mmCIF file of C-alpha atoms and ligand atoms in Angstrom:
data_model
loop_
_atom_site.group_PDB
_atom_site.id
_atom_site.type_symbol
_atom_site.label_atom_id
_atom_site.label_comp_id
_atom_site.label_asym_id
_atom_site.label_seq_id
_atom_site.Cartn_x
_atom_site.Cartn_y
_atom_site.Cartn_z
ATOM 1 C CA MET A 28 3.571 28.454 34.257
ATOM 2 C CA SER A 29 0.147 29.975 33.044
ATOM 3 C CA LEU A 30 -1.386 28.652 30.353
ATOM 4 C CA LEU A 31 -2.017 32.089 28.860
ATOM 5 C CA ARG A 32 2.145 32.677 29.226
ATOM 6 C CA GLN A 33 3.565 31.195 26.292
ATOM 7 C CA PRO A 34 0.789 32.706 23.385
ATOM 8 C CA ILE A 35 1.031 36.198 25.175
ATOM 9 C CA LEU A 36 4.886 35.860 24.666
ATOM 10 C CA LEU A 37 4.522 34.436 20.944
ATOM 11 C CA LEU A 38 1.776 37.278 20.472
ATOM 12 C CA ALA A 39 4.186 39.695 21.279
ATOM 13 C CA ARG A 40 6.411 38.807 18.586
ATOM 14 C CA SER A 41 3.831 39.991 16.013
ATOM 15 C CA GLU A 42 5.116 43.059 14.403
ATOM 16 C CA LYS A 43 1.072 43.952 13.888
ATOM 17 C CA VAL A 44 0.758 43.687 17.702
ATOM 18 C CA LYS A 45 3.720 45.413 18.497
ATOM 19 C CA LYS A 46 2.697 48.336 15.907
ATOM 20 C CA LEU A 47 -0.579 48.751 17.483
ATOM 21 C CA VAL A 48 0.383 48.385 21.014
ATOM 22 C CA SER A 49 3.379 50.892 20.452
ATOM 23 C CA THR A 50 1.078 53.507 19.318
ATOM 24 C CA MET A 51 -0.762 53.786 22.599
ATOM 25 C CA PRO A 52 0.740 56.634 24.360
ATOM 26 C CA VAL A 53 2.832 55.893 27.338
ATOM 27 C CA SER A 54 0.241 57.607 29.550
ATOM 28 C CA ALA A 55 -2.288 55.128 28.785
ATOM 29 C CA GLY A 56 -3.275 53.480 32.191
ATOM 30 C CA ILE A 57 -1.882 49.972 31.688
ATOM 31 C CA VAL A 58 1.719 51.147 30.567
ATOM 32 C CA THR A 59 2.144 53.626 33.193
ATOM 33 C CA SER A 60 1.141 51.191 35.740
ATOM 34 C CA TYR A 61 4.726 49.174 35.345
ATOM 35 C CA VAL A 62 6.836 52.184 33.517
ATOM 36 C CA PRO A 63 6.666 55.908 35.442
ATOM 37 C CA GLY A 64 7.625 57.421 31.876
ATOM 38 C CA GLU A 65 9.722 57.521 28.978
ATOM 39 C CA THR A 66 12.043 60.301 29.830
ATOM 40 C CA THR A 67 14.742 60.561 32.576
ATOM 41 C CA ALA A 68 13.224 63.088 34.449
ATOM 42 C CA ALA A 69 10.228 60.544 34.999
ATOM 43 C CA ALA A 70 12.748 58.033 36.309
ATOM 44 C CA VAL A 71 14.443 60.462 38.707
ATOM 45 C CA LYS A 72 11.016 61.633 40.025
ATOM 46 C CA ALA A 73 9.624 58.123 40.495
ATOM 47 C CA THR A 74 12.906 57.160 42.420
ATOM 48 C CA SER A 75 12.757 60.386 44.612
ATOM 49 C CA ASP A 76 9.037 59.490 45.469
ATOM 50 C CA LEU A 77 9.947 56.325 46.186
ATOM 51 C CA LEU A 78 12.904 57.065 48.444
ATOM 52 C CA ASP A 79 10.826 59.241 50.186
ATOM 53 C CA ASP A 80 8.721 56.329 50.988
ATOM 54 C CA GLY A 81 11.486 54.219 53.009
ATOM 55 C CA LEU A 82 12.245 52.182 49.726
ATOM 56 C CA ARG A 83 15.181 51.761 47.429
ATOM 57 C CA ALA A 84 15.603 51.520 43.541
ATOM 58 C CA THR A 85 17.334 50.151 40.772
ATOM 59 C CA LEU A 86 16.690 51.791 37.294
ATOM 60 C CA ASP A 87 16.625 50.285 33.981
ATOM 61 C CA PHE A 88 16.879 52.309 30.858
ATOM 62 C CA LEU A 89 14.645 50.131 28.390
ATOM 63 C CA GLY A 90 16.099 48.255 25.307
ATOM 64 C CA GLU A 91 17.477 44.993 24.610
ATOM 65 C CA ASP A 92 18.697 43.168 21.356
ATOM 66 C CA THR A 93 20.602 46.139 20.048
ATOM 67 C CA LEU A 94 22.019 45.498 16.575
ATOM 68 C CA ASP A 95 24.099 48.472 15.795
ATOM 69 C CA VAL A 96 26.755 50.282 17.818
ATOM 70 C CA GLU A 97 25.346 53.715 17.930
ATOM 71 C CA GLN A 98 22.131 52.442 19.393
ATOM 72 C CA ALA A 99 24.372 51.029 22.405
ATOM 73 C CA ASP A 100 26.269 54.202 22.578
ATOM 74 C CA ALA A 101 22.981 56.051 23.077
ATOM 75 C CA THR A 102 22.130 53.509 25.949
ATOM 76 C CA VAL A 103 25.431 54.107 27.716
ATOM 77 C CA ALA A 104 24.952 57.925 27.293
ATOM 78 C CA ALA A 105 21.260 57.459 28.787
ATOM 79 C CA TYR A 106 22.999 55.618 31.774
ATOM 80 C CA LEU A 107 25.415 58.013 31.951
ATOM 81 C CA ASP A 108 23.047 60.861 32.201
ATOM 82 C CA LEU A 109 20.668 58.993 34.627
ATOM 83 C CA LEU A 110 23.533 58.460 37.357
ATOM 84 C CA GLN A 111 24.525 62.223 36.775
ATOM 85 C CA GLN A 112 21.460 63.209 37.238
ATOM 86 C CA LEU A 113 20.520 60.838 40.482
ATOM 87 C CA ALA A 114 24.189 62.009 41.998
ATOM 88 C CA ALA A 115 22.889 66.071 41.553
ATOM 89 C CA GLN A 116 19.757 65.283 43.340
ATOM 90 C CA GLY A 117 21.549 63.203 46.240
ATOM 91 C CA LEU A 118 19.675 60.051 45.291
ATOM 92 C CA THR A 119 22.402 57.544 44.848
ATOM 93 C CA ARG A 120 22.558 56.459 48.407
ATOM 94 C CA GLY A 121 19.392 54.410 47.753
ATOM 95 C CA ALA A 122 19.192 53.765 43.908
ATOM 96 C CA GLU A 123 21.709 51.777 41.529
ATOM 97 C CA VAL A 124 21.179 50.815 37.940
ATOM 98 C CA SER A 125 20.300 47.583 36.348
ATOM 99 C CA VAL A 126 21.679 46.828 32.523
ATOM 100 C CA LYS A 127 21.114 44.409 30.329
ATOM 101 C CA LEU A 128 23.900 43.542 28.155
ATOM 102 C CA SER A 129 21.904 43.086 24.973
ATOM 103 C CA ALA A 130 20.851 46.462 25.328
ATOM 104 C CA VAL A 131 25.015 47.838 25.220
ATOM 105 C CA GLY A 132 25.761 45.627 22.497
ATOM 106 C CA GLN A 133 25.778 41.758 23.363
ATOM 107 C CA ALA A 134 23.729 40.964 20.540
ATOM 108 C CA ILE A 135 25.948 42.640 17.612
ATOM 109 C CA PRO A 136 27.167 39.884 15.385
ATOM 110 C CA GLU A 137 30.998 40.918 15.168
ATOM 111 C CA ASN A 138 32.708 41.603 18.610
ATOM 112 C CA GLY A 139 29.616 41.828 20.789
ATOM 113 C CA ASP A 140 30.797 40.629 23.624
ATOM 114 C CA LYS A 141 34.051 42.781 23.701
ATOM 115 C CA ILE A 142 31.341 46.135 22.856
ATOM 116 C CA ALA A 143 29.134 45.321 25.813
ATOM 117 C CA LEU A 144 32.007 44.756 28.207
ATOM 118 C CA GLU A 145 33.632 47.975 27.249
ATOM 119 C CA ASN A 146 30.234 50.063 27.658
ATOM 120 C CA ALA A 147 29.205 48.197 30.628
ATOM 121 C CA ARG A 148 32.443 49.175 32.098
ATOM 122 C CA THR A 149 31.807 52.829 31.330
ATOM 123 C CA ILE A 150 28.641 52.153 32.760
ATOM 124 C CA CYS A 151 30.352 50.650 36.386
ATOM 125 C CA ARG A 152 32.802 53.439 36.394
ATOM 126 C CA ALA A 153 30.118 55.964 36.407
ATOM 127 C CA ALA A 154 28.190 54.476 38.732
ATOM 128 C CA ARG A 155 31.010 54.252 40.845
ATOM 129 C CA ASN A 156 31.933 57.668 40.561
ATOM 130 C CA ALA A 157 28.319 58.726 41.725
ATOM 131 C CA GLY A 158 28.403 56.606 44.847
ATOM 132 C CA THR A 159 26.587 53.838 43.327
ATOM 133 C CA THR A 160 26.396 50.208 41.919
ATOM 134 C CA VAL A 161 25.476 48.245 38.938
ATOM 135 C CA THR A 162 23.351 45.065 38.440
ATOM 136 C CA LEU A 163 23.498 43.280 35.216
ATOM 137 C CA ASP A 164 20.053 41.694 34.160
ATOM 138 C CA MET A 165 20.159 38.059 32.951
ATOM 139 C CA GLU A 166 18.675 37.403 29.474
ATOM 140 C CA ASP A 167 17.448 34.222 27.676
ATOM 141 C CA HIS A 168 19.552 31.056 28.266
ATOM 142 C CA THR A 169 21.543 31.358 25.260
ATOM 143 C CA THR A 170 23.384 34.451 26.718
ATOM 144 C CA THR A 171 23.856 32.821 30.401
ATOM 145 C CA ASP A 172 27.514 31.815 29.885
ATOM 146 C CA ARG A 173 28.176 34.943 27.941
ATOM 147 C CA THR A 174 27.153 37.351 30.726
ATOM 148 C CA LEU A 175 28.528 35.601 33.574
ATOM 149 C CA ALA A 176 32.033 35.590 31.890
ATOM 150 C CA THR A 177 31.573 39.365 31.579
ATOM 151 C CA LEU A 178 30.660 39.639 35.316
ATOM 152 C CA ARG A 179 33.896 37.960 36.230
ATOM 153 C CA GLU A 180 35.791 40.452 33.975
ATOM 154 C CA LEU A 181 33.782 43.227 35.544
ATOM 155 C CA ARG A 182 34.136 42.119 39.111
ATOM 156 C CA LYS A 183 38.258 42.441 38.601
ATOM 157 C CA ASP A 184 37.597 46.152 38.560
ATOM 158 C CA PHE A 185 34.203 46.547 40.082
ATOM 159 C CA PRO A 186 33.721 44.007 42.855
ATOM 160 C CA GLU A 187 30.578 45.826 43.360
ATOM 161 C CA THR A 188 28.922 44.549 40.337
ATOM 162 C CA GLY A 189 25.801 42.681 40.969
ATOM 163 C CA ALA A 190 24.652 39.415 38.950
ATOM 164 C CA VAL A 191 20.848 38.265 38.187
ATOM 165 C CA LEU A 192 20.136 34.361 38.347
ATOM 166 C CA GLN A 193 17.145 32.736 37.382
ATOM 167 C CA ALA A 194 15.701 29.877 39.561
ATOM 168 C CA TYR A 195 13.597 28.099 36.158
ATOM 169 C CA LEU A 196 16.916 26.939 34.568
ATOM 170 C CA HIS A 197 18.605 23.763 35.572
ATOM 171 C CA ARG A 198 21.889 25.205 36.344
ATOM 172 C CA THR A 199 20.955 28.179 38.524
ATOM 173 C CA GLU A 200 21.438 26.357 42.306
ATOM 174 C CA ALA A 201 25.215 25.472 40.625
ATOM 175 C CA ASP A 202 25.610 28.873 39.701
ATOM 176 C CA CYS A 203 24.129 30.151 42.892
ATOM 177 C CA ARG A 204 26.979 28.049 44.772
ATOM 178 C CA ALA A 205 29.703 29.522 42.643
ATOM 179 C CA LEU A 206 28.575 33.128 43.520
ATOM 180 C CA ALA A 207 27.642 33.136 46.910
ATOM 181 C CA TYR A 208 30.876 34.424 48.026
ATOM 182 C CA GLU A 209 31.815 37.309 50.097
ATOM 183 C CA GLY A 210 30.590 40.703 48.618
ATOM 184 C CA SER A 211 28.969 39.224 45.643
ATOM 185 C CA ARG A 212 25.524 40.668 45.136
ATOM 186 C CA VAL A 213 23.387 38.154 43.428
ATOM 187 C CA ARG A 214 19.803 38.967 42.548
ATOM 188 C CA LEU A 215 17.696 35.676 42.570
ATOM 189 C CA CYS A 216 14.273 35.782 40.269
ATOM 190 C CA LYS A 217 12.121 33.230 38.741
ATOM 191 C CA GLY A 218 12.989 34.050 35.252
ATOM 192 C CA ALA A 219 10.951 35.755 32.390
ATOM 193 C CA TYR A 220 11.579 34.329 28.968
ATOM 194 C CA LYS A 221 10.232 31.240 27.124
ATOM 195 C CA GLU A 222 12.678 28.831 27.682
ATOM 196 C CA PRO A 223 12.802 25.306 26.291
ATOM 197 C CA GLU A 224 12.310 22.407 28.931
ATOM 198 C CA THR A 225 15.922 21.225 28.097
ATOM 199 C CA VAL A 226 17.263 23.721 29.999
ATOM 200 C CA ALA A 227 14.397 25.221 32.456
ATOM 201 C CA PHE A 228 11.546 23.603 34.305
ATOM 202 C CA GLN A 229 8.481 24.142 32.955
ATOM 203 C CA ASP A 230 6.101 23.477 35.722
ATOM 204 C CA ARG A 231 5.262 26.488 38.209
ATOM 205 C CA LEU A 232 6.015 23.888 41.321
ATOM 206 C CA ASP A 233 9.060 22.911 40.070
ATOM 207 C CA VAL A 234 10.483 26.685 39.653
ATOM 208 C CA ASP A 235 9.341 27.492 42.890
ATOM 209 C CA ARG A 236 11.069 24.766 44.369
ATOM 210 C CA SER A 237 14.163 25.635 42.768
ATOM 211 C CA TYR A 238 13.803 28.893 43.885
ATOM 212 C CA VAL A 239 13.792 27.937 47.483
ATOM 213 C CA ARG A 240 17.038 25.688 46.800
ATOM 214 C CA CYS A 241 18.946 28.769 45.543
ATOM 215 C CA LEU A 242 17.753 31.072 48.108
ATOM 216 C CA LYS A 243 19.010 28.551 50.763
ATOM 217 C CA VAL A 244 22.373 28.508 48.778
ATOM 218 C CA LEU A 245 22.709 32.184 48.979
ATOM 219 C CA LEU A 246 21.062 32.731 52.109
ATOM 220 C CA ALA A 247 23.639 30.533 54.062
ATOM 221 C CA GLY A 248 26.435 31.911 51.671
ATOM 222 C CA GLN A 249 28.837 35.030 52.205
ATOM 223 C CA GLY A 250 27.482 37.316 49.371
ATOM 224 C CA TYR A 251 24.727 39.837 49.466
ATOM 225 C CA PRO A 252 21.455 37.969 48.413
ATOM 226 C CA MET A 253 18.559 40.106 46.829
ATOM 227 C CA ILE A 254 15.338 38.552 46.521
ATOM 228 C CA ALA A 255 13.522 39.516 43.499
ATOM 229 C CA THR A 256 9.935 38.286 43.764
ATOM 230 C CA HIS A 257 6.324 39.285 44.055
ATOM 231 C CA ASP A 258 5.444 35.882 45.358
ATOM 232 C CA PRO A 259 3.852 35.911 49.025
ATOM 233 C CA ARG A 260 5.228 32.325 49.465
ATOM 234 C CA MET A 261 8.791 32.670 48.411
ATOM 235 C CA VAL A 262 8.675 36.209 50.478
ATOM 236 C CA GLU A 263 7.732 34.209 53.616
ATOM 237 C CA ILE A 264 10.009 31.424 53.159
ATOM 238 C CA ALA A 265 12.726 33.887 52.231
ATOM 239 C CA SER A 266 12.086 35.598 55.588
ATOM 240 C CA SER A 267 12.335 32.421 57.607
ATOM 241 C CA LEU A 268 15.431 31.007 56.003
ATOM 242 C CA ALA A 269 16.813 34.234 56.909
ATOM 243 C CA SER A 270 16.408 33.996 60.506
ATOM 244 C CA ARG A 271 17.420 30.320 60.470
ATOM 245 C CA TYR A 272 20.550 31.094 58.896
ATOM 246 C CA GLY A 273 21.159 33.925 61.522
ATOM 247 C CA ARG A 274 20.932 36.605 58.524
ATOM 248 C CA ALA A 275 20.279 40.281 60.234
ATOM 249 C CA GLN A 276 17.866 42.809 58.283
ATOM 250 C CA GLY A 277 20.088 44.824 55.977
ATOM 251 C CA SER A 278 22.615 41.697 55.163
ATOM 252 C CA TYR A 279 20.159 41.041 52.406
ATOM 253 C CA GLU A 280 17.065 42.275 50.610
ATOM 254 C CA PHE A 281 14.004 42.033 48.726
ATOM 255 C CA GLN A 282 13.246 43.527 45.532
ATOM 256 C CA MET A 283 10.011 44.232 43.420
ATOM 257 C CA LEU A 284 9.111 45.705 39.944
ATOM 258 C CA TYR A 285 7.689 49.168 39.876
ATOM 259 C CA GLY A 286 3.655 49.245 40.428
ATOM 260 C CA ILE A 287 3.588 45.294 41.109
ATOM 261 C CA ARG A 288 2.630 44.949 45.229
ATOM 262 C CA PRO A 289 3.404 48.634 46.050
ATOM 263 C CA GLU A 290 1.605 48.082 49.647
ATOM 264 C CA GLU A 291 3.727 44.804 50.024
ATOM 265 C CA GLN A 292 6.629 46.693 49.050
ATOM 266 C CA LYS A 293 5.985 49.318 51.503
ATOM 267 C CA ARG A 294 4.978 46.758 54.364
ATOM 268 C CA LEU A 295 8.222 45.451 53.819
ATOM 269 C CA ALA A 296 10.203 48.191 54.055
ATOM 270 C CA GLY A 297 8.205 49.211 57.433
ATOM 271 C CA SER A 298 9.136 46.016 58.940
ATOM 272 C CA GLY A 299 12.661 47.224 58.638
ATOM 273 C CA GLU A 300 13.493 45.184 55.772
ATOM 274 C CA THR A 301 15.429 46.520 52.863
ATOM 275 C CA MET A 302 13.246 46.734 49.942
ATOM 276 C CA ARG A 303 14.473 47.967 46.538
ATOM 277 C CA VAL A 304 11.994 48.713 43.486
ATOM 278 C CA TYR A 305 13.125 47.953 39.670
ATOM 279 C CA ILE A 306 12.223 51.076 37.910
ATOM 280 C CA PRO A 307 11.843 50.673 33.944
ATOM 281 C CA TYR A 308 11.707 53.632 31.995
ATOM 282 C CA GLY A 309 12.525 54.657 28.099
ATOM 283 C CA LEU A 310 10.528 54.645 25.069
ATOM 284 C CA GLU A 311 11.214 51.072 24.511
ATOM 285 C CA TRP A 312 8.921 49.679 27.156
ATOM 286 C CA TYR A 313 6.959 47.055 24.751
ATOM 287 C CA GLY A 314 9.056 43.765 25.263
ATOM 288 C CA TYR A 315 8.880 44.667 29.031
ATOM 289 C CA LEU A 316 4.979 45.289 29.283
ATOM 290 C CA MET A 317 4.760 42.357 27.216
ATOM 291 C CA ARG A 318 6.523 39.787 29.839
ATOM 292 C CA ARG A 319 4.540 41.458 32.611
ATOM 293 C CA LEU A 320 1.345 40.996 30.885
ATOM 294 C CA ALA A 321 2.363 37.035 30.315
ATOM 295 C CA GLU A 322 2.643 36.587 33.797
ATOM 296 C CA ARG A 323 -0.193 38.107 34.618
ATOM 297 C CA PRO A 324 -3.413 37.619 32.158
ATOM 298 C CA GLN A 325 -5.890 39.016 34.699
ATOM 299 C CA ASN A 326 -4.572 42.156 33.591
ATOM 300 C CA LEU A 327 -5.419 41.476 30.144
ATOM 301 C CA SER A 328 -8.684 42.628 29.694
ATOM 302 C CA PHE A 329 -7.774 46.108 31.590
ATOM 303 C CA PHE A 330 -4.735 46.160 28.811
ATOM 304 C CA VAL A 331 -7.357 45.454 26.015
ATOM 305 C CA LYS A 332 -9.829 48.309 27.358
ATOM 306 C CA SER A 333 -6.644 50.868 26.862
ATOM 307 C CA LEU A 334 -5.840 49.655 23.754
ATOM 308 C CA VAL A 335 -9.194 50.034 22.685
ATOM 309 C CA SER A 336 -10.069 53.890 24.139
ATOM 310 C CA LYS A 337 -6.319 54.635 23.466
ATOM 311 C CA LYS A 338 -6.787 56.717 26.221
HETATM 312 C C1 FAD B 404 13.866 43.239 40.631
HETATM 313 C C2 FAD B 404 13.264 42.337 39.599
HETATM 314 C C3 FAD B 404 14.521 42.058 38.677
HETATM 315 C C4 FAD B 404 14.193 41.256 37.859
HETATM 316 N N1 FAD B 404 15.033 40.834 36.946
HETATM 317 C C5 FAD B 404 14.994 39.697 35.745
HETATM 318 C C6 FAD B 404 15.811 39.549 35.008
HETATM 319 O O1 FAD B 404 17.134 39.858 35.194
HETATM 320 N N2 FAD B 404 15.616 38.604 33.984
HETATM 321 C C7 FAD B 404 14.406 37.554 34.006
HETATM 322 O O2 FAD B 404 14.262 36.667 33.125
HETATM 323 N N3 FAD B 404 13.419 38.220 34.837
HETATM 324 C C8 FAD B 404 13.953 39.138 35.730
HETATM 325 N N4 FAD B 404 12.645 39.609 36.737
HETATM 326 C C9 FAD B 404 11.125 38.989 36.363
HETATM 327 C C10 FAD B 404 11.054 37.910 37.105
HETATM 328 O O3 FAD B 404 12.311 36.633 36.825
HETATM 329 C C11 FAD B 404 9.628 37.398 37.289
HETATM 330 O O4 FAD B 404 9.447 37.282 35.833
HETATM 331 C C12 FAD B 404 8.593 38.051 37.547
HETATM 332 O O5 FAD B 404 9.323 38.540 38.732
HETATM 333 C C13 FAD B 404 7.703 37.342 38.479
HETATM 334 O O6 FAD B 404 7.814 36.426 39.264
HETATM 335 P P1 FAD B 404 7.061 36.086 40.798
HETATM 336 O O7 FAD B 404 8.528 35.903 41.515
HETATM 337 O O8 FAD B 404 6.856 37.573 41.285
HETATM 338 O O9 FAD B 404 6.433 35.011 40.829
HETATM 339 P P2 FAD B 404 4.942 34.763 40.026
HETATM 340 O O10 FAD B 404 5.452 33.260 40.047
HETATM 341 O O11 FAD B 404 5.037 35.309 38.428
HETATM 342 O O12 FAD B 404 3.971 35.358 40.739
HETATM 343 C C14 FAD B 404 3.692 34.743 42.015
HETATM 344 C C15 FAD B 404 2.543 35.936 42.866
HETATM 345 O O13 FAD B 404 3.190 37.157 42.616
HETATM 346 C C16 FAD B 404 2.184 38.091 42.598
HETATM 347 N N5 FAD B 404 2.096 39.126 41.232
HETATM 348 C C17 FAD B 404 3.052 38.309 40.198
HETATM 349 N N6 FAD B 404 2.988 39.098 39.208
HETATM 350 C C18 FAD B 404 1.755 40.002 39.654
HETATM 351 C C19 FAD B 404 1.450 41.249 38.595
HETATM 352 N N7 FAD B 404 2.000 41.633 37.647
HETATM 353 N N8 FAD B 404 0.850 42.291 39.380
HETATM 354 C C20 FAD B 404 -0.139 41.683 40.487
HETATM 355 N N9 FAD B 404 0.620 40.927 41.448
HETATM 356 C C21 FAD B 404 1.322 39.853 40.881
HETATM 357 C C22 FAD B 404 0.677 37.245 42.707
HETATM 358 O O14 FAD B 404 0.084 37.204 44.004
HETATM 359 C C23 FAD B 404 1.163 36.035 42.030
HETATM 360 O O15 FAD B 404 0.422 35.044 42.455
HETATM 361 C C24 FAD B 404 13.231 40.428 37.922
HETATM 362 C C25 FAD B 404 12.112 40.698 39.108
HETATM 363 C C26 FAD B 404 12.030 41.655 39.815
HETATM 364 C C27 FAD B 404 11.419 41.751 41.015
#
């Protein structure tokens, strides 16, 4: 892992830093390079542009660690509005939504899991009516079991619901085996949170090795793997494993984040691969931006310049 990653993630928790950064307009260069805007209209426009380029999309209404019911309800309402607008513009054939359970109530101390399950169910129903699907994002390791339990419940009624697994966790290869069954959509990423060594690989190489082991399980299995990485080596390995396991293009897909390696996104789509771009949008872009900066400290100087000029 990058030497700067942990300090940046720690700094991101400082209220002072948050206040300073959050007063930047979303139009500040560094924010718009990762987040297309704060409104549903901006997200729908970004989706339409990507679909025109032959890409697909998954949209995330930003917000996490909601502690009150009203805020969780507001997040659900935002997803319903989004799905309705995507459907109205005929975009749901190529766009689905990604949901963080903590944004729909999982972190509420009393009955959090039950609230999150009901809210997620509402979004899944709306997604199905709009002709698309939901994928549950994965957050820090303290929530993995609860998120997978919610997934199991949701899949009883909405088997098309996708899950995310994080290769940096020691447990993930086993989770991949458990989820590599027919019809099971699984997004494999490396993992973005600061996790202790008791549960997660700390060394970049160990994370990469785990990613490859998980890829093998998913691509050899019966499910629908969603390969979420910007890492050129992982993309190359995934492509050759897909051929080795006799997987046709379209029986798995690649995924990358909005604004990261856009040329590579187009190249993969142009070569016949399904390429889906994760589009985060909304007012709560702070935590998301900080995780992206922690992964790519080279962008820090650009970030500091935007902050100083506040343009
Ligand atoms: C669709 C999608 C969904 C995700 N969902 C989750 C989730 O639910 N939970 C979770 O914990 N994490 C999630 N992530 C984030 C993920 O865990 C990683 O933190 C993130 O993708 C960076 O890892 P990487 O595989 O790209 O490889 P890294 O090892 O971070 O990077 C490898 C290479 O990719 C390129 N690269 C990476 N970042 C950048 C950048 N910002 N700008 C330019 N080039 C870059 C560089 O060439 C770099 O050397 C998701 C990622 C994607 C793509």
